[in-house]
Amino acid sequence: MADTAAAQEFDILILGAGSGGYAAALRAVQLGLTVGLVEKGKLGGTCLHNGCIPTKALLHTAEVADSARSAGKYGVNATFESIDMGAVNAYKEGIVASKFKGLTGLIKSRGITVIEGAGRLTSSNTVEVDGTSYTGKNIVLATGSYSRTLPGLEIGGKVITSDQALQMDSVPKSAIILGGGVIGCEFASVWESFGVDVTIIEALPSLVPNEDATIVKAFERAFKKRGIKFNTGTRFQSVEQNDDGVTATLEDGKTFKADLMLVAVGRGPATADLGFEEAGVTMDRGFVITNERLHTGVGNIYAVGDIVPGLQLAHRGFQQGIFVAEEIAGLKPVVVEDLNIPKVTYSEPEIASVGYTEKAAKEKLGEDKVLTQEYNLAGNGKSSIIGTGGLVKLVREKDGPIIGVHMIGSRMGEQIGEAQLIVNWEAYPEDVAQLVHAHPTQNEALGEAALAFAGKPLHS
């Protein structure tokens, strides 16, 4: 980190240097504002050190392992022997260290004052860090999130969270994953590729329950084909552990045994005992309540990232951090709704989506006001080359723009950029159909779906 602050008063004082906090800091100094950035851990927060980057490194290792297993199909003489977790961790930690070094250098080069230590909000314009008070004309709360557990479910021993899962030095033979959302499914995907016998337990009726129903069905079929087992629709009751592993019991009496259990039931806001409520900030179950412009209603205090109700995504944090810096500078930035922020589940296959699901669109607009169009990746040349199945689904308002894009297949997350533009710019299928998509690419699948929607299908 940079040297501890010499100055004690700033235009913006930011509590937390994760995705939202450091994005706000970088944009603020670009706008000529002085910035104090308080962080008790490492610059970059959860995403860089315990989330996005290390988990995606593991997912890439899993992809390489799967490629080695299937190499013969492509005429490559190779064999898969085993996973060397020492080497895997060295690779993962090297990526993290490189990104951390780059971020630290960037923060320092921009003249941002980094204040090392545990910060606590003490008034509408002051933060105390290890006994020293710092003042900000504006305060930005960006303290991030932590791995949640269930009431009465203690973490320890063979019951772990993603924090411990990222530090494992060996591959278990079997694992139970409690939670079938993004985190749970990503680890399930990694571990199955590593040779682990995986079972997911999800209380809701399906895996990835926030995605479009068509995508969910395709995803569950793909997981079954890979050999990943899952039990949905029944709540977890208890877990016991001994020298042989863990036994999880559901409310219906079913039991599952494995070497360990990963608790992946979501992330909670890291706001406890930080002085927010005492300063008058409105809270709800630990989350900071703001208006649409991310202001808390108290003094000049703003909040960004995982502590604000809604999607807990690093790129949402980046967007909100930039937004708040520009808001404070008087630039009046455009509000971006969570609905129009892209989501990706980086499993095999990947899910990428933005905008309304078919169900949500019909609930908002009416059953007869929503149209959908699907394009099967079987018709896409590049998808056939890399050996993936899947589909692209577009949701549009009748006689109106595309309001939702939902995709599943290997590497489909790379297509979310155009999908996000389509939805946010309220493009009509006829608009997208005019665009030229390079051949052969998976990106063509978006164009093909739009062509079909516009009444002129090519490869479907």
Coordinates of C-alpha atoms in Angstrom, one line a residue:
M1 CA 0.0 0.0 0.0
A2 CA 0.9 3.7 -0.2
D3 CA 2.2 5.5 2.8
T4 CA -0.3 6.4 5.6
A5 CA -1.9 9.8 5.2
A6 CA 0.0 12.9 6.1
A7 CA -3.0 15.1 5.3
Q8 CA -6.1 14.5 7.4
E9 CA -8.8 16.3 5.4
F10 CA -10.0 15.3 1.9
D11 CA -12.6 16.1 -0.7
I12 CA -13.6 12.5 -0.6
L13 CA -12.9 10.0 2.2
I14 CA -13.6 6.4 1.1
L15 CA -14.0 3.6 3.6
G16 CA -13.0 0.4 1.8
A17 CA -10.7 -0.2 -1.1
G18 CA -12.4 -3.0 -2.9
S19 CA -13.9 -2.7 -6.4
G20 CA -16.3 0.2 -5.6
G21 CA -14.0 2.0 -3.3
Y22 CA -10.9 2.1 -5.5
A23 CA -13.0 2.9 -8.6
A24 CA -14.4 5.9 -6.8
A25 CA -10.9 7.0 -5.8
L26 CA -9.4 6.7 -9.2
R27 CA -12.2 8.6 -10.9
A28 CA -12.3 11.3 -8.2
V29 CA -8.6 12.2 -8.6
Q30 CA -9.1 12.3 -12.4
L31 CA -11.7 15.0 -11.6
G32 CA -9.3 17.0 -9.5
L33 CA -10.5 15.9 -6.0
T34 CA -8.3 14.9 -3.1
V35 CA -8.9 11.4 -1.9
G36 CA -8.3 9.4 1.3
L37 CA -8.8 5.7 0.8
V38 CA -9.1 3.7 4.1
E39 CA -8.4 -0.1 4.0
K40 CA -7.6 -2.6 6.7
G41 CA -6.7 -5.4 4.3
K42 CA -5.3 -5.3 0.8
L43 CA -6.1 -2.9 -2.0
G44 CA -8.6 -4.7 -4.3
G45 CA -10.7 -6.3 -1.7
T46 CA -12.6 -9.5 -2.1
C47 CA -12.8 -9.5 -5.9
L48 CA -9.0 -9.4 -6.3
H49 CA -7.9 -11.6 -3.4
N50 CA -10.8 -13.9 -2.5
G51 CA -13.3 -13.8 -5.3
C52 CA -13.4 -12.9 -9.0
I53 CA -9.8 -13.3 -9.9
P54 CA -8.7 -16.4 -8.0
T55 CA -11.9 -18.3 -8.7
K56 CA -11.6 -17.6 -12.4
A57 CA -8.0 -18.8 -12.3
L58 CA -9.3 -22.1 -10.9
L59 CA -12.0 -22.2 -13.6
H60 CA -9.3 -21.8 -16.3
T61 CA -7.3 -24.6 -14.8
A62 CA -10.4 -26.7 -14.9
E63 CA -10.9 -25.9 -18.5
V64 CA -7.3 -26.9 -19.3
A65 CA -7.9 -30.2 -17.4
D66 CA -11.0 -30.9 -19.4
S67 CA -9.2 -30.1 -22.6
A68 CA -6.4 -32.5 -21.7
R69 CA -9.0 -35.3 -21.1
S70 CA -10.6 -34.7 -24.5
A71 CA -7.5 -33.9 -26.5
G72 CA -7.7 -37.2 -28.5
K73 CA -11.0 -36.1 -29.9
Y74 CA -9.1 -33.3 -31.7
G75 CA -6.2 -35.4 -32.9
V76 CA -3.9 -34.4 -30.1
N77 CA -2.0 -37.2 -28.3
A78 CA -2.1 -36.1 -24.7
T79 CA -3.0 -37.8 -21.4
F80 CA -4.5 -36.4 -18.2
E81 CA -2.8 -37.6 -15.1
S82 CA -3.7 -35.5 -12.1
I83 CA -4.2 -32.1 -10.5
D84 CA -1.2 -30.7 -8.8
M85 CA -2.7 -28.2 -6.3
G86 CA 0.7 -26.8 -5.4
A87 CA 1.2 -25.7 -9.0
V88 CA -2.4 -24.6 -9.4
N89 CA -2.2 -22.4 -6.3
A90 CA 1.2 -21.0 -7.5
Y91 CA -0.4 -20.1 -10.9
K92 CA -3.5 -18.6 -9.1
E93 CA -1.5 -16.6 -6.6
G94 CA 0.8 -15.3 -9.3
I95 CA -2.1 -13.8 -11.2
V96 CA -3.4 -12.2 -8.0
A97 CA 0.0 -10.9 -7.1
S98 CA 0.5 -9.4 -10.5
K99 CA -2.9 -7.6 -10.5
F100 CA -2.3 -6.4 -6.9
K101 CA 1.1 -5.0 -7.8
G102 CA -0.5 -3.2 -10.8
L103 CA -3.3 -1.8 -8.8
T104 CA -1.0 -0.6 -6.0
G105 CA 1.2 1.2 -8.5
L106 CA -1.8 2.8 -10.2
I107 CA -3.2 4.1 -6.8
K108 CA 0.2 5.5 -5.9
S109 CA 0.8 7.1 -9.3
R110 CA -2.5 8.9 -9.1
G111 CA -1.6 10.5 -5.8
I112 CA -4.4 8.8 -3.8
T113 CA -3.6 8.8 0.0
V114 CA -4.0 5.3 1.3
I115 CA -4.8 5.1 5.0
E116 CA -4.0 1.7 6.4
G117 CA -6.1 0.3 9.3
A118 CA -9.6 -0.4 10.4
G119 CA -11.9 2.5 9.8
R120 CA -15.0 3.5 11.6
L121 CA -17.6 6.2 10.7
T122 CA -17.7 8.6 13.7
S123 CA -19.9 11.4 12.2
S124 CA -21.3 12.5 8.9
N125 CA -17.9 13.7 7.8
T126 CA -15.3 11.9 9.9
V127 CA -13.7 8.5 9.9
E128 CA -11.5 7.2 12.7
V129 CA -8.7 4.8 11.8
D130 CA -6.9 3.2 14.7
G131 CA -7.3 6.2 16.9
T132 CA -6.7 8.9 14.3
S133 CA -9.6 11.0 12.9
Y134 CA -9.8 11.9 9.2
T135 CA -12.3 14.3 7.7
G136 CA -14.0 14.2 4.3
K137 CA -16.2 16.8 2.7
N138 CA -17.8 13.7 1.3
I139 CA -17.8 10.2 2.7
V140 CA -18.2 7.0 0.5
L141 CA -19.0 3.8 2.3
A142 CA -17.6 0.8 0.4
T143 CA -16.8 -1.9 3.0
G144 CA -17.8 -4.9 0.8
S145 CA -19.1 -8.2 1.9
Y146 CA -18.3 -11.5 3.6
S147 CA -19.1 -15.2 3.0
R148 CA -22.4 -15.9 4.8
T149 CA -23.5 -19.0 6.5
L150 CA -26.9 -20.2 7.8
P151 CA -28.2 -19.6 11.4
G152 CA -26.7 -22.3 13.6
L153 CA -24.3 -23.5 10.9
E154 CA -20.7 -23.0 12.1
I155 CA -17.8 -22.8 9.8
G156 CA -14.8 -24.9 10.8
G157 CA -13.0 -28.1 10.2
K158 CA -14.5 -29.8 7.1
V159 CA -17.3 -27.2 6.8
I160 CA -15.8 -24.3 4.8
T161 CA -16.6 -21.2 2.8
S162 CA -15.2 -20.1 -0.5
D163 CA -12.4 -18.3 1.4
Q164 CA -11.0 -21.7 2.6
A165 CA -11.9 -23.4 -0.7
L166 CA -9.5 -21.0 -2.5
Q167 CA -6.6 -22.0 -0.2
M168 CA -7.0 -25.8 -0.4
D169 CA -3.7 -27.7 -1.0
S170 CA -5.3 -31.0 -2.1
V171 CA -8.3 -32.2 -4.0
P172 CA -11.0 -33.9 -2.0
K173 CA -12.6 -37.1 -3.4
S174 CA -16.1 -35.8 -2.7
A175 CA -17.8 -32.6 -1.7
I176 CA -21.2 -31.3 -0.8
I177 CA -22.0 -27.7 -1.9
L178 CA -24.7 -26.0 0.1
G179 CA -26.1 -23.4 -2.3
G180 CA -26.8 -23.7 -6.0
G181 CA -26.3 -20.0 -6.9
V182 CA -23.3 -18.6 -8.8
I183 CA -20.6 -19.3 -6.2
G184 CA -21.8 -22.8 -5.6
C185 CA -22.1 -23.7 -9.3
E186 CA -18.7 -22.3 -10.1
F187 CA -17.0 -24.4 -7.5
A188 CA -19.0 -27.4 -8.5
S189 CA -17.8 -26.9 -12.0
V190 CA -14.2 -26.6 -10.9
W191 CA -14.2 -29.5 -8.6
E192 CA -15.9 -31.9 -11.1
S193 CA -13.2 -31.0 -13.6
F194 CA -10.6 -31.8 -10.9
G195 CA -12.2 -35.2 -10.4
V196 CA -14.3 -34.6 -7.3
D197 CA -17.7 -36.3 -6.8
V198 CA -19.9 -33.2 -6.3
T199 CA -23.4 -32.9 -4.9
I200 CA -25.2 -29.5 -4.7
I201 CA -27.9 -28.9 -2.2
E202 CA -30.3 -26.0 -3.0
A203 CA -33.4 -25.1 -1.1
L204 CA -35.1 -23.3 -4.0
P205 CA -36.7 -25.4 -6.9
S206 CA -33.7 -25.0 -9.3
L207 CA -30.1 -24.1 -9.6
V208 CA -29.2 -20.5 -10.5
P209 CA -32.8 -19.5 -9.7
N210 CA -32.4 -15.9 -10.8
E211 CA -31.8 -16.8 -14.4
D212 CA -34.3 -17.3 -17.2
A213 CA -36.2 -20.6 -16.9
T214 CA -35.1 -21.8 -20.4
I215 CA -31.5 -21.2 -19.5
V216 CA -31.9 -22.9 -16.1
K217 CA -33.3 -26.1 -17.7
A218 CA -30.4 -26.2 -20.2
F219 CA -27.9 -25.6 -17.4
E220 CA -29.3 -28.4 -15.2
R221 CA -29.2 -30.8 -18.2
A222 CA -25.5 -29.8 -18.8
F223 CA -24.6 -30.4 -15.1
K224 CA -26.3 -33.8 -15.1
K225 CA -24.4 -34.7 -18.3
R226 CA -21.2 -33.8 -16.6
G227 CA -22.0 -36.0 -13.6
I228 CA -22.6 -33.1 -11.1
K229 CA -25.5 -34.2 -8.8
F230 CA -27.9 -31.8 -7.2
N231 CA -30.9 -31.9 -4.9
T232 CA -33.3 -28.9 -5.2
G233 CA -36.4 -27.9 -3.4
T234 CA -35.6 -29.0 0.1
R235 CA -34.0 -27.0 2.9
F236 CA -30.8 -28.0 4.6
Q237 CA -31.2 -29.0 8.3
S238 CA -27.9 -30.0 9.8
V239 CA -24.4 -31.3 9.3
E240 CA -22.2 -33.6 11.3
Q241 CA -18.5 -34.1 10.8
N242 CA -16.0 -36.6 12.0
D243 CA -12.6 -38.1 10.9
D244 CA -14.3 -39.6 7.8
G245 CA -15.9 -36.4 6.5
V246 CA -19.3 -34.8 6.8
T247 CA -22.9 -35.9 6.7
A248 CA -25.5 -33.4 5.7
T249 CA -29.2 -33.9 6.5
L250 CA -32.1 -32.2 4.8
E251 CA -35.5 -31.3 6.3
D252 CA -37.1 -34.3 4.4
G253 CA -34.6 -36.7 6.1
K254 CA -32.3 -37.2 3.1
T255 CA -28.6 -37.5 4.0
F256 CA -25.5 -36.9 1.9
K257 CA -21.9 -37.8 2.8
A258 CA -18.7 -36.4 1.5
D259 CA -15.2 -35.4 2.5
L260 CA -16.2 -31.8 3.1
M261 CA -19.0 -29.3 2.7
L262 CA -18.7 -25.9 1.1
V263 CA -21.2 -23.3 2.3
A264 CA -22.1 -21.1 -0.6
V265 CA -25.3 -19.5 0.5
G266 CA -24.4 -16.0 -0.6
R267 CA -22.5 -13.0 0.8
G268 CA -23.6 -10.6 3.5
P269 CA -22.8 -6.8 3.8
A270 CA -19.7 -6.1 5.9
T271 CA -21.2 -3.3 7.9
A272 CA -21.3 -4.5 11.5
D273 CA -19.8 -2.3 14.2
L274 CA -18.6 0.4 11.8
G275 CA -20.6 3.3 13.2
F276 CA -23.1 3.6 10.3
E277 CA -26.3 3.5 12.3
E278 CA -24.9 5.7 15.0
A279 CA -24.1 8.3 12.3
G280 CA -27.8 8.2 11.2
V281 CA -27.4 6.0 8.2
T282 CA -30.5 3.9 7.5
M283 CA -29.8 0.1 7.5
D284 CA -31.9 -2.9 6.6
R285 CA -30.5 -6.4 7.6
G286 CA -27.0 -4.9 7.4
F287 CA -27.4 -3.3 4.0
V288 CA -27.0 0.5 3.6
I289 CA -30.2 2.1 2.2
T290 CA -29.6 4.8 -0.4
N291 CA -31.6 6.7 -3.0
E292 CA -31.1 6.0 -6.7
R293 CA -28.1 8.3 -6.7
L294 CA -26.5 6.3 -4.0
H295 CA -26.9 9.0 -1.3
T296 CA -27.7 7.8 2.2
G297 CA -29.8 10.8 3.1
V298 CA -27.2 11.8 5.8
G299 CA -24.9 14.7 5.2
N300 CA -22.7 14.0 2.2
I301 CA -22.5 10.3 2.8
Y302 CA -22.8 7.9 -0.1
A303 CA -22.6 4.1 -0.4
V304 CA -21.5 1.8 -3.2
G305 CA -21.0 -1.9 -3.9
D306 CA -22.0 -5.0 -2.0
I307 CA -23.3 -3.1 1.0
V308 CA -26.1 -1.5 -1.2
P309 CA -29.1 -3.8 -1.8
G310 CA -29.0 -5.5 -5.2
L311 CA -26.5 -7.4 -7.4
Q312 CA -23.3 -8.2 -5.6
L313 CA -20.9 -7.9 -8.6
A314 CA -17.5 -6.3 -9.0
H315 CA -18.5 -4.5 -12.1
R316 CA -21.5 -3.1 -10.4
G317 CA -19.1 -1.8 -7.7
F318 CA -16.9 -0.2 -10.4
Q319 CA -19.9 1.4 -12.0
Q320 CA -21.2 2.8 -8.7
G321 CA -17.8 4.0 -7.6
I322 CA -17.4 6.0 -10.8
F323 CA -20.9 7.2 -10.6
V324 CA -20.5 8.6 -7.0
A325 CA -17.2 10.3 -7.9
E326 CA -18.9 12.0 -10.8
E327 CA -22.0 12.8 -8.7
I328 CA -19.8 14.5 -6.1
A329 CA -18.0 16.4 -8.8
G330 CA -21.3 17.8 -10.1
L331 CA -21.3 15.9 -13.4
K332 CA -24.8 14.5 -13.0
P333 CA -24.1 11.0 -14.3
V334 CA -26.8 8.7 -15.7
V335 CA -28.3 6.2 -13.2
V336 CA -27.8 2.5 -14.3
E337 CA -30.4 0.1 -12.9
D338 CA -29.4 -3.3 -11.7
L339 CA -31.6 -4.8 -14.3
N340 CA -29.3 -3.5 -17.0
I341 CA -26.1 -4.7 -15.4
P342 CA -24.8 -7.9 -17.0
K343 CA -24.3 -11.2 -15.1
V344 CA -22.1 -14.1 -15.8
T345 CA -21.8 -17.5 -14.1
Y346 CA -18.3 -18.7 -15.0
S347 CA -19.0 -22.4 -14.9
E348 CA -19.0 -25.0 -17.7
P349 CA -21.2 -24.2 -19.4
E350 CA -21.2 -20.4 -18.8
I351 CA -24.4 -18.4 -18.3
A352 CA -24.5 -14.8 -19.4
S353 CA -27.5 -12.6 -19.1
V354 CA -28.8 -9.0 -19.0
G355 CA -32.2 -7.4 -18.7
Y356 CA -35.6 -9.0 -18.2
T357 CA -36.2 -12.8 -18.0
E358 CA -39.2 -13.9 -20.0
K359 CA -41.2 -14.5 -16.7
A360 CA -40.3 -11.0 -15.3
A361 CA -41.1 -9.3 -18.6
K362 CA -44.6 -10.9 -18.8
E363 CA -45.2 -10.0 -15.1
K364 CA -44.4 -6.4 -15.9
L365 CA -45.9 -6.0 -19.4
G366 CA -48.5 -8.7 -19.7
E367 CA -48.5 -12.2 -21.2
D368 CA -49.5 -11.0 -24.7
K369 CA -46.9 -8.1 -24.8
V370 CA -43.8 -10.2 -24.7
L371 CA -42.1 -12.2 -27.5
T372 CA -39.1 -14.5 -27.4
Q373 CA -36.6 -15.9 -29.9
E374 CA -34.1 -18.7 -29.3
Y375 CA -31.1 -19.7 -31.4
N376 CA -29.4 -23.1 -30.8
L377 CA -25.6 -23.0 -30.8
A378 CA -25.8 -26.2 -32.9
G379 CA -26.1 -23.9 -35.9
N380 CA -23.1 -21.8 -34.9
G381 CA -19.8 -22.8 -36.6
K382 CA -17.4 -21.7 -33.9
S383 CA -19.4 -23.4 -31.1
S384 CA -19.2 -26.7 -33.1
I385 CA -15.5 -26.2 -33.5
I386 CA -14.9 -25.8 -29.7
G387 CA -17.4 -28.5 -28.9
T388 CA -20.1 -26.7 -27.0
G389 CA -23.9 -26.7 -27.1
G390 CA -26.2 -24.1 -25.7
L391 CA -28.5 -21.3 -26.9
V392 CA -29.1 -17.6 -27.1
K393 CA -32.5 -16.4 -26.0
L394 CA -33.8 -12.9 -26.8
V395 CA -36.8 -11.3 -25.0
R396 CA -38.5 -8.3 -26.6
E397 CA -41.5 -6.1 -26.0
K398 CA -44.1 -6.7 -28.7
D399 CA -43.5 -4.2 -31.4
G400 CA -40.7 -2.8 -29.2
P401 CA -37.0 -3.2 -28.3
I402 CA -35.1 -6.2 -27.0
I403 CA -35.3 -6.1 -23.2
G404 CA -33.5 -9.2 -22.2
V405 CA -30.6 -11.4 -23.5
H406 CA -29.9 -14.8 -22.0
M407 CA -27.1 -17.1 -23.2
I408 CA -25.6 -20.5 -22.2
G409 CA -22.6 -22.3 -23.6
S410 CA -18.8 -22.5 -23.2
R411 CA -17.3 -19.0 -23.2
M412 CA -20.6 -17.3 -23.7
G413 CA -19.7 -14.7 -21.1
E414 CA -17.4 -13.1 -23.7
Q415 CA -20.6 -12.2 -25.7
I416 CA -22.2 -10.2 -22.9
G417 CA -20.7 -6.9 -24.0
E418 CA -22.8 -6.6 -27.1
A419 CA -25.8 -8.0 -25.2
Q420 CA -25.5 -5.3 -22.6
L421 CA -25.4 -2.6 -25.4
I422 CA -28.4 -4.1 -27.1
V423 CA -30.5 -3.9 -23.9
N424 CA -29.2 -0.6 -22.6
W425 CA -29.5 1.2 -25.9
E426 CA -33.0 -0.3 -26.4
A427 CA -32.2 -1.8 -29.8
Y428 CA -34.9 -3.5 -31.9
P429 CA -34.2 -6.9 -33.5
E430 CA -34.1 -5.1 -36.8
D431 CA -31.3 -2.9 -35.6
V432 CA -29.2 -5.8 -34.5
A433 CA -29.9 -7.8 -37.6
Q434 CA -28.2 -5.1 -39.7
L435 CA -24.9 -5.5 -37.8
V436 CA -22.2 -7.6 -39.3
H437 CA -20.9 -10.3 -37.0
A438 CA -17.5 -11.9 -37.9
H439 CA -17.6 -15.5 -39.1
P440 CA -16.9 -17.9 -37.6
T441 CA -17.4 -16.6 -34.1
Q442 CA -19.7 -17.4 -31.2
N443 CA -20.7 -13.7 -31.4
E444 CA -22.7 -14.6 -34.6
A445 CA -25.2 -16.4 -32.4
L446 CA -26.5 -13.0 -31.1
G447 CA -26.8 -11.8 -34.7
E448 CA -28.5 -15.0 -35.8
A449 CA -31.1 -14.7 -33.0
A450 CA -31.8 -11.1 -34.0
L451 CA -32.1 -12.1 -37.7
A452 CA -34.7 -14.7 -36.8
F453 CA -36.6 -12.2 -34.6
A454 CA -36.6 -9.8 -37.6
G455 CA -38.1 -12.4 -39.8
K456 CA -35.1 -13.3 -41.9
P457 CA -33.3 -16.2 -40.2
L458 CA -30.1 -17.4 -41.8
H459 CA -28.8 -20.6 -40.1
S460 CA -31.9 -21.5 -38.1

